[in-house]
Each structure stands twice: as structure tokens, then as C-alpha cells.
mmCIF file with all atom_site columns, C-alpha atoms in Angstrom:
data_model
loop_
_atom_site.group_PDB
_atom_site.id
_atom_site.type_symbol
_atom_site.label_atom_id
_atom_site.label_alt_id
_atom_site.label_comp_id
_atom_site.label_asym_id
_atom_site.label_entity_id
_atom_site.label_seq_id
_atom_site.pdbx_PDB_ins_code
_atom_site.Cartn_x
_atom_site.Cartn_y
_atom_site.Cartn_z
_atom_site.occupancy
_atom_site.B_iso_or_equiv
_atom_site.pdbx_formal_charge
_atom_site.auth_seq_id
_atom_site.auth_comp_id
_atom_site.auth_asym_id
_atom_site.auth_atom_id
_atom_site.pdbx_PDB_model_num
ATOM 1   C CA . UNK A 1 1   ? 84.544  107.520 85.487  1.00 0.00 ? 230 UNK A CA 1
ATOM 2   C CA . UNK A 1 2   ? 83.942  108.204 89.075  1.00 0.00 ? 231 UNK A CA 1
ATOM 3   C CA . UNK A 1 3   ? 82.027  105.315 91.452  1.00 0.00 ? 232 UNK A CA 1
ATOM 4   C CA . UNK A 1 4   ? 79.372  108.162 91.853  1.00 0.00 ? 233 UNK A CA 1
ATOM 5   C CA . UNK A 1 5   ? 78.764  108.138 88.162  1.00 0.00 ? 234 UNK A CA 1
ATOM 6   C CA . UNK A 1 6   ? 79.528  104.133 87.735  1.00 0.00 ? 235 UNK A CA 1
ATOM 7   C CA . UNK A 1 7   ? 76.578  103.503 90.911  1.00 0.00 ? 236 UNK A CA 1
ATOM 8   C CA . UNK A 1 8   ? 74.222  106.312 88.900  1.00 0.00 ? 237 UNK A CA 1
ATOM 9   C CA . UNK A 1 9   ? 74.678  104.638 85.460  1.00 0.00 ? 238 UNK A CA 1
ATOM 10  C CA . UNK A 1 10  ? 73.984  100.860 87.003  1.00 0.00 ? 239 UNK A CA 1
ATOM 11  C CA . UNK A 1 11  ? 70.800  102.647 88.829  1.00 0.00 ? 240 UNK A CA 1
ATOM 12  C CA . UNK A 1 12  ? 69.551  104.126 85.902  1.00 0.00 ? 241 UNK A CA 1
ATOM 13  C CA . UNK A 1 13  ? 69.987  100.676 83.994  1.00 0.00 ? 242 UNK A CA 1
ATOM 14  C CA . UNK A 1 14  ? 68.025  98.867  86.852  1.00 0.00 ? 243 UNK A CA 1
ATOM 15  C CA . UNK A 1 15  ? 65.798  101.309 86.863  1.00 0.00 ? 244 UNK A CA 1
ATOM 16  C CA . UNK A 1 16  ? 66.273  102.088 90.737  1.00 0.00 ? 245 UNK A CA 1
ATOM 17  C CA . UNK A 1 17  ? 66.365  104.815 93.295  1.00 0.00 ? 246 UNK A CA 1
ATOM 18  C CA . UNK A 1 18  ? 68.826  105.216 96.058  1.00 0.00 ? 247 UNK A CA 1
ATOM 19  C CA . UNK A 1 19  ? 66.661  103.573 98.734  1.00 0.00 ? 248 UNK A CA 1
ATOM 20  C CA . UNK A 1 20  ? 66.512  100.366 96.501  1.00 0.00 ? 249 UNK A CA 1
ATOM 21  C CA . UNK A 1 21  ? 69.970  100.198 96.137  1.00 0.00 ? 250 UNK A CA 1
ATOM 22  C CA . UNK A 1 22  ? 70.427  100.691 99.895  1.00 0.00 ? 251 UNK A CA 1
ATOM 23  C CA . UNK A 1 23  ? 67.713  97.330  100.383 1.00 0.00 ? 252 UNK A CA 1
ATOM 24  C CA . UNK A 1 24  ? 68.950  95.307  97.506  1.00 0.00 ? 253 UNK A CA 1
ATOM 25  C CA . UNK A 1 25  ? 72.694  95.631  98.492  1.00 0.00 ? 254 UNK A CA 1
ATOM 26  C CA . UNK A 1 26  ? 71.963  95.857  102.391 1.00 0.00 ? 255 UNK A CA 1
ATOM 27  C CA . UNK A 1 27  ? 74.298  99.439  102.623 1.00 0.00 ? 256 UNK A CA 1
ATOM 28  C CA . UNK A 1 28  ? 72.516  100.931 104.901 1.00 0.00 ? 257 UNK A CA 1
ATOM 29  C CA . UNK A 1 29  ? 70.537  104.337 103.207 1.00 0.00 ? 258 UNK A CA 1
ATOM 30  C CA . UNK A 1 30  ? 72.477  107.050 105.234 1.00 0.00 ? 259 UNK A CA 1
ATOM 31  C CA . UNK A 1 31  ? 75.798  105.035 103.721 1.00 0.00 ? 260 UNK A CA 1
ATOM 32  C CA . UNK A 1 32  ? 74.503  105.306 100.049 1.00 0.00 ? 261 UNK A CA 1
ATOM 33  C CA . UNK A 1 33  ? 73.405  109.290 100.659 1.00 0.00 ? 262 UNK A CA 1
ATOM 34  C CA . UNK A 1 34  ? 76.650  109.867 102.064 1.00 0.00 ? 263 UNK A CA 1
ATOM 35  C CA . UNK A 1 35  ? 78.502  108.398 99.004  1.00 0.00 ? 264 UNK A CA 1
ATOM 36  C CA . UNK A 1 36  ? 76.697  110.868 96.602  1.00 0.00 ? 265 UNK A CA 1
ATOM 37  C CA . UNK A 1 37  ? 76.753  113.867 98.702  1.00 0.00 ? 266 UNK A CA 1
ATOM 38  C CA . UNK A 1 38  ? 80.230  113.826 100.136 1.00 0.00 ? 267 UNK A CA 1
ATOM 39  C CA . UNK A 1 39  ? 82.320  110.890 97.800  1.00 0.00 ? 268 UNK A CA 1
ATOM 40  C CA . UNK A 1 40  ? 83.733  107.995 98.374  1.00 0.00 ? 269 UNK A CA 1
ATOM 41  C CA . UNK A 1 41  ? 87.504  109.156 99.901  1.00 0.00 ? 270 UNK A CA 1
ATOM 42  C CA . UNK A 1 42  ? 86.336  107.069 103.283 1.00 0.00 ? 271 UNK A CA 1
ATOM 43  C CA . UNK A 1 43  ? 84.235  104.100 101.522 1.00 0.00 ? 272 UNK A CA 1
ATOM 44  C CA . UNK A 1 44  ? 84.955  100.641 103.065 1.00 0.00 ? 273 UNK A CA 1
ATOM 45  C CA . UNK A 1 45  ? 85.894  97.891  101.075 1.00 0.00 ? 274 UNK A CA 1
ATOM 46  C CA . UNK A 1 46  ? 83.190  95.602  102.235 1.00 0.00 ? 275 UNK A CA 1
ATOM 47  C CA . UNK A 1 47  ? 80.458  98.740  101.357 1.00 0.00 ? 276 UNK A CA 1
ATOM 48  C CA . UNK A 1 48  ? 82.071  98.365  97.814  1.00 0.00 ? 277 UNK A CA 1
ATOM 49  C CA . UNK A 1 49  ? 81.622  94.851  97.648  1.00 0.00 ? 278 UNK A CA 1
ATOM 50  C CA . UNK A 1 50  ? 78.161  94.622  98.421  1.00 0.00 ? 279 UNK A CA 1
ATOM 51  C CA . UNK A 1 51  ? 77.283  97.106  96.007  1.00 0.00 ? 280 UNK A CA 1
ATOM 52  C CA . UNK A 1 52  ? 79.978  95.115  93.390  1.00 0.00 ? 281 UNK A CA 1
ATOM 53  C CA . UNK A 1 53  ? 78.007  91.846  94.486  1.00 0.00 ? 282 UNK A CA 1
ATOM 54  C CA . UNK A 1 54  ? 74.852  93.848  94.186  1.00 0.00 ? 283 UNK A CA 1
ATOM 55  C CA . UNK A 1 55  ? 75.014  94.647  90.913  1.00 0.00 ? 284 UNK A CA 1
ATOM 56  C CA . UNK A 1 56  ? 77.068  91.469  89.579  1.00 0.00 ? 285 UNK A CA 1
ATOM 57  C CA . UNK A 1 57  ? 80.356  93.810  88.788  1.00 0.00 ? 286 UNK A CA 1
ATOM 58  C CA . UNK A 1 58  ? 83.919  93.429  90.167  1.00 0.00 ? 287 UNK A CA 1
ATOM 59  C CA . UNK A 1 59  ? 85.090  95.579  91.824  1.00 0.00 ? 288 UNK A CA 1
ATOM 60  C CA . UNK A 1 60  ? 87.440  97.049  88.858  1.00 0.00 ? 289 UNK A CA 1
ATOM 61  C CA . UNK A 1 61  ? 83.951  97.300  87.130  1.00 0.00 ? 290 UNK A CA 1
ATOM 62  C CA . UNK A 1 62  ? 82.617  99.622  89.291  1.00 0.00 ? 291 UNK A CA 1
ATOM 63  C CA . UNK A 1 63  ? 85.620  101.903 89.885  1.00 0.00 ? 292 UNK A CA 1
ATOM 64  C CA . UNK A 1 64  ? 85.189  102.474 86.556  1.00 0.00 ? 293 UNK A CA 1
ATOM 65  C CA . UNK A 1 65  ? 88.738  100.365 85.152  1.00 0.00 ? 294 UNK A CA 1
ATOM 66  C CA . UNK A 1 66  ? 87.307  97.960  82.958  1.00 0.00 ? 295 UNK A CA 1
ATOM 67  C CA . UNK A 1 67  ? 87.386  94.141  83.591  1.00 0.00 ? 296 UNK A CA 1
ATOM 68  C CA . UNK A 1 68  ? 90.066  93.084  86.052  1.00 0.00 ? 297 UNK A CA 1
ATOM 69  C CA . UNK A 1 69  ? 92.670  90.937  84.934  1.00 0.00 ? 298 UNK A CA 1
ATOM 70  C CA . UNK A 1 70  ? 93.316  87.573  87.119  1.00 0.00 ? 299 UNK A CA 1
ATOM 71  C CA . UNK A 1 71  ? 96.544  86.784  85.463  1.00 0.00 ? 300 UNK A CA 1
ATOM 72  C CA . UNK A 1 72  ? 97.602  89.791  87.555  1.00 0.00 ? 301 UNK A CA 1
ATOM 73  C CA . UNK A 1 73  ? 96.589  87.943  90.913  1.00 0.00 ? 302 UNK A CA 1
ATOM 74  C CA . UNK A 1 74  ? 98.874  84.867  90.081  1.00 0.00 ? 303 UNK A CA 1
ATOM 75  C CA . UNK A 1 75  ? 101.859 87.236  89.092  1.00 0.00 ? 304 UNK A CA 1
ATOM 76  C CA . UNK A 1 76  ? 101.378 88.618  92.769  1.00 0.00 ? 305 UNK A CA 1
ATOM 77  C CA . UNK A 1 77  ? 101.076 85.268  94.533  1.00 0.00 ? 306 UNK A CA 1
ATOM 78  C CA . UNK A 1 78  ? 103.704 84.101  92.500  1.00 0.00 ? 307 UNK A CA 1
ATOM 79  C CA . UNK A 1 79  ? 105.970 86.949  94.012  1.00 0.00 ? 308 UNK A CA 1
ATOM 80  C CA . UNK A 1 80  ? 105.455 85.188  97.815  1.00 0.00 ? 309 UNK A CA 1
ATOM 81  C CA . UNK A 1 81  ? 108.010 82.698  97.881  1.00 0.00 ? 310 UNK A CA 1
ATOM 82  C CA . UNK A 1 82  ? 107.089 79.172  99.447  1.00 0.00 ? 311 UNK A CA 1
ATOM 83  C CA . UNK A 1 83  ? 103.261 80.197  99.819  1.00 0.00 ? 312 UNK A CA 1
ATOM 84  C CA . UNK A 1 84  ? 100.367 78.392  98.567  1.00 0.00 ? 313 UNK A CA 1
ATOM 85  C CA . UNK A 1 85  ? 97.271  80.584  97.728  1.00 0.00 ? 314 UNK A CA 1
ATOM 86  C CA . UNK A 1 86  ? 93.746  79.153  97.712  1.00 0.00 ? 315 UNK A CA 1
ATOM 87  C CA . UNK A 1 87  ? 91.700  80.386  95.338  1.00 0.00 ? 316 UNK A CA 1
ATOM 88  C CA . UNK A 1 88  ? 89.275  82.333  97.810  1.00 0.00 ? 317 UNK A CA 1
ATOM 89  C CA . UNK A 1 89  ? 93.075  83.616  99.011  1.00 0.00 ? 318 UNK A CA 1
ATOM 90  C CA . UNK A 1 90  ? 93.875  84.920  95.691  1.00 0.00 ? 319 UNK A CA 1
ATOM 91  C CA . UNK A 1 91  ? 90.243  86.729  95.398  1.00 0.00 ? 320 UNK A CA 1
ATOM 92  C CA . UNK A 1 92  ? 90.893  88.358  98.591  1.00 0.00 ? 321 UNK A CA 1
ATOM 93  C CA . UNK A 1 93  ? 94.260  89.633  96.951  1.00 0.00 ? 322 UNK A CA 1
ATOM 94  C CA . UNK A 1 94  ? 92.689  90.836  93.696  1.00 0.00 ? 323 UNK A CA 1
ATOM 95  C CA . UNK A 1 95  ? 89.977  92.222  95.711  1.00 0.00 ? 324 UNK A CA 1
ATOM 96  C CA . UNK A 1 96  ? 92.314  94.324  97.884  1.00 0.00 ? 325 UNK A CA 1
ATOM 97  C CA . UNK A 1 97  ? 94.623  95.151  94.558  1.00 0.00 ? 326 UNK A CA 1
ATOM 98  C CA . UNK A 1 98  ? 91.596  97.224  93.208  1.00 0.00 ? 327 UNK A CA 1
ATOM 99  C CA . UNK A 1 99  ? 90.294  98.548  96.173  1.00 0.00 ? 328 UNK A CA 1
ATOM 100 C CA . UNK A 1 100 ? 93.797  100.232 96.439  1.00 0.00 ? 329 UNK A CA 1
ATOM 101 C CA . UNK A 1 101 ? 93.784  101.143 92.712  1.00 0.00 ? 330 UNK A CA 1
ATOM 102 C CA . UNK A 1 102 ? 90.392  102.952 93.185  1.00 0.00 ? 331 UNK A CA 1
ATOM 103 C CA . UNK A 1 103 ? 91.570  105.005 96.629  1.00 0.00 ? 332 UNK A CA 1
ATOM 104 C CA . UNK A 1 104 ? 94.624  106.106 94.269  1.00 0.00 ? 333 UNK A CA 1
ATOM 105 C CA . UNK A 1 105 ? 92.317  106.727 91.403  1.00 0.00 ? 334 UNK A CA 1
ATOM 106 C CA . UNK A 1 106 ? 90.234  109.236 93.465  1.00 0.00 ? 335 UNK A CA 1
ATOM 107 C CA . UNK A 1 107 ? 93.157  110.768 95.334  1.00 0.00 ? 336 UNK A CA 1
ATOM 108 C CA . UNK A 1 108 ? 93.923  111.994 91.457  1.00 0.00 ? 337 UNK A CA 1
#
């Protein structure tokens, strides 16, 4: 499912239009246009996590890949040898992990 149809399902549930999505997450309105009308190759990461955060989803959630799995997160920390990860570290990395898997998603 594409993050266009993921952001139109999650407006329909809320019952909300585009501009209230734009005020409620605080991406600006010409941001959220620009996602429908010309996709989401260029999104930033922090656009998608204010609309994740906006809507109470991960970020997995709203590419569309189900729940995200934070064993995964340890398995990569545990590949950096010597290196302690705080937790807020190893959100970051999970964080970046499926902002990568949705670019490669919608380069498919």
C-alpha cells in the first residue's frame, strides 16, 4: 500500500481533510498537497514522522509494512562492536531502517 493511500485511509478514519492534517501534524499545507499530487520520492524523514506521530503509527505503519519489529534494532546495534546504544539511539536507528525500507519500497 502506498503512503498516499496509507495517509488517505487514516484521513478517512479521522474523519479529516488535508488542511487538518496539515494543522494537526504541523506539515505545512503546500507539503501535504505536494505529497498527493506529485508522491513522496523526495519526502523528508522528519515530514514522515510528524505525520507517523500525528496519527500514533510508526513509521513501518504508515509505509504500509505492518508493525515494525524492535528485535531487528538490537540485531543492528549488536553488529557495532564496543558501542553502547541508548534507547532514544536505537529509535533513531529503527527510525532510519524504515525510512530507507520505504524510499526502496517506492523506487519499486
Amino acid at each position: 500500500m502506498s503512503l498516499t493511500v496509507k495517509l488517505t485511509d487514516l484521513m478517512t478514519e479521522r474523519g479529516i481533510n488535508r488542511s487538518e492534517l496539515a494543522k494537526g501534524s504541523g506539515v505545512p499545507y503546500t507539503t501535504i498537497v505536494a505529497l498527493f499530487d506529485k508522491g513522496a520520492d523526495n519526502i523528508k524523514l522528519s515530514t514522515l514522522r510528524k505525520l507517523a506521530d500525528y496519527f500514533g503509527v510508526t513509521l513501518d505503519d504508515l509505509a504500509g509494512h505492518g508493525e515494525s519489529n524492535q528485535q531487528d534494532t538490537h540485531t543492528i546495534a549488536a553488529h557495532h562492536d564496543g558501542e553502547d546504544w541508548t534507547d532514544d539511539e536505537l529509535e533513531e536507528i529503527e527510525r532510519f531502517k524504515e525510512f530507507v525500507k520505504l524510499k526502496r519500497k517506492q523506487q519499486e
